[in-house]
Amino acid sequence: MPKNKYLFPIILVTSLFFLWAFLHNINPILIPHLKKACHLSDTLSAFIDLSVYLAYFLVAIPAGLFMQKYGYKKGILLGLVFYAAGAFMFIPAASERSYVFFLFALFIIATGSTFLEAVANPYIAVLGDKETSAQRLNFAQSFNGLGAFVAPILGGRFILTGIDHSTAHLNSMTPAQVNSYLQSEADTVKIPYLIIGGVVVLLIILFLITKIPDEKPDDKVVDLHSPGTGFSARVLRHSHLRWSVIAQFFYVGAQVGVGSFFIRYAKYVAALNEKDAAFLWGAIAMVGFMAGRFIGTFVMRFISPAKLLSVYSAISIASLLIAINTTGTIALYAVIAVPFFMSIMYPTIFALGIKGLGEETKMAASFLVMSIIGGAMAPLLMGLISDKTGSIQIAYLVPLLCFCVVFYYGIKGHIVKKNSINVLSAVI
């Protein structure tokens, strides 16, 4: 067979990396938009993140088990079906202007995304020569960054209207006018999500008609990007892993919290309209996030990962202190700078957490995957603080405190206690 027989399958699988990045990075657009369209408090708007990360928490292990039993291709197809179904649900949710329906649709999309993320990372590695598997994975991961960059820009362009009436203005309108305004806001998601669903259906068709290996994962190969099949709390006896799970929980909380309320924050500190704020987040903050990955990887040649993690978390803390205590452009760009320094945190915490665990690595990976539930908790707490104080700026204390935990992990929590690893080796 020709050497490039895997070229089209690789292209198809690579497209999946864009899909789950799009899901996560459209939330900073949906949160202020649905807050307005469904007349929500900041606390209730944070349930958007909750529905997404709760799906990851609940579905991560079943997705890994499904992949082990039925193979990569079936896992991808099931994930795409969930993703498309959830996208199409946005249309009746908008028509009914039902926030619960929106949350359910997001949960279904996130369920599909969980399957795709669990399958795509190891699958891209087996599509071709083993010697070039790392190159293929790095290339595919770049489309994750592309999704992070594109989602807020497209969302800001096609979902956000830039119209945000004050409470006084709304009170001056008749009930029919208010209803018409809110419905027009809700309806802006219909066309974008109809297109998203259609694109995913096209991918389903392409995967069905394309001849690609439909094999199952090799249990001997450790995939650090998907949950393991062995699940036992006993692995948490390793202190560096326990701290890694804790640090990952707080890091993901910080990452999601910083981005989810940025549009609200930009309006509060700099009177920036939602469309301009969305563009800034996509074009500067998310580009910084992508650049940070490459630059951080290079810098780790000279500085240990744990030390760089500590430095970057300290800078993030300092940036958020500025963001909380100033206003205007300085405050705005202090938050925009944070994603650059967040960029290396997730993979670094992951790698340090599984260090020296041998055959227990997959069990450890399961806990680290599940720890992303922090992405649901932090925004919820930020919403509560914002509603109680009337200041979304004060709510940014939550990600600041989260980065303090990451800082401690980089300084001390990551240290592997030799005795526990030696005992483990002796037992094995």
PDB file of C-alpha atoms in Angstrom, residues 22 74 83 102 122 129 133 172-173 180 302 323 342 349 399:
ATOM      1  CA  PHE A  22     -13.904  25.154  20.284  1.00  0.00           C
ATOM      2  CA  LYS A  74     -16.419   3.536  17.118  1.00  0.00           C
ATOM      3  CA  TYR A  83     -21.473  16.453  19.693  1.00  0.00           C
ATOM      4  CA  PHE A 102     -29.132  25.110  26.898  1.00  0.00           C
ATOM      5  CA  PRO A 122      -3.828   7.787  21.282  1.00  0.00           C
ATOM      6  CA  ASP A 129       5.054   5.017  11.722  1.00  0.00           C
ATOM      7  CA  SER A 133       4.037   9.449  16.392  1.00  0.00           C
ATOM      8  CA  SER A 172     -38.834  51.588  30.494  1.00  0.00           C
ATOM      9  CA  MET A 173     -39.787  49.030  27.815  1.00  0.00           C
ATOM     10  CA  SER A 180     -38.769  40.601  21.719  1.00  0.00           C
ATOM     11  CA  PHE A 302      17.268  25.461  30.697  1.00  0.00           C
ATOM     12  CA  ALA A 323      -6.171  43.229  37.787  1.00  0.00           C
ATOM     13  CA  MET A 342      -1.065  29.373  32.211  1.00  0.00           C
ATOM     14  CA  ILE A 349       1.396  19.266  36.497  1.00  0.00           C
ATOM     15  CA  PRO A 399      -8.288  32.317  40.328  1.00  0.00           C
TER      16      PRO A 399
END
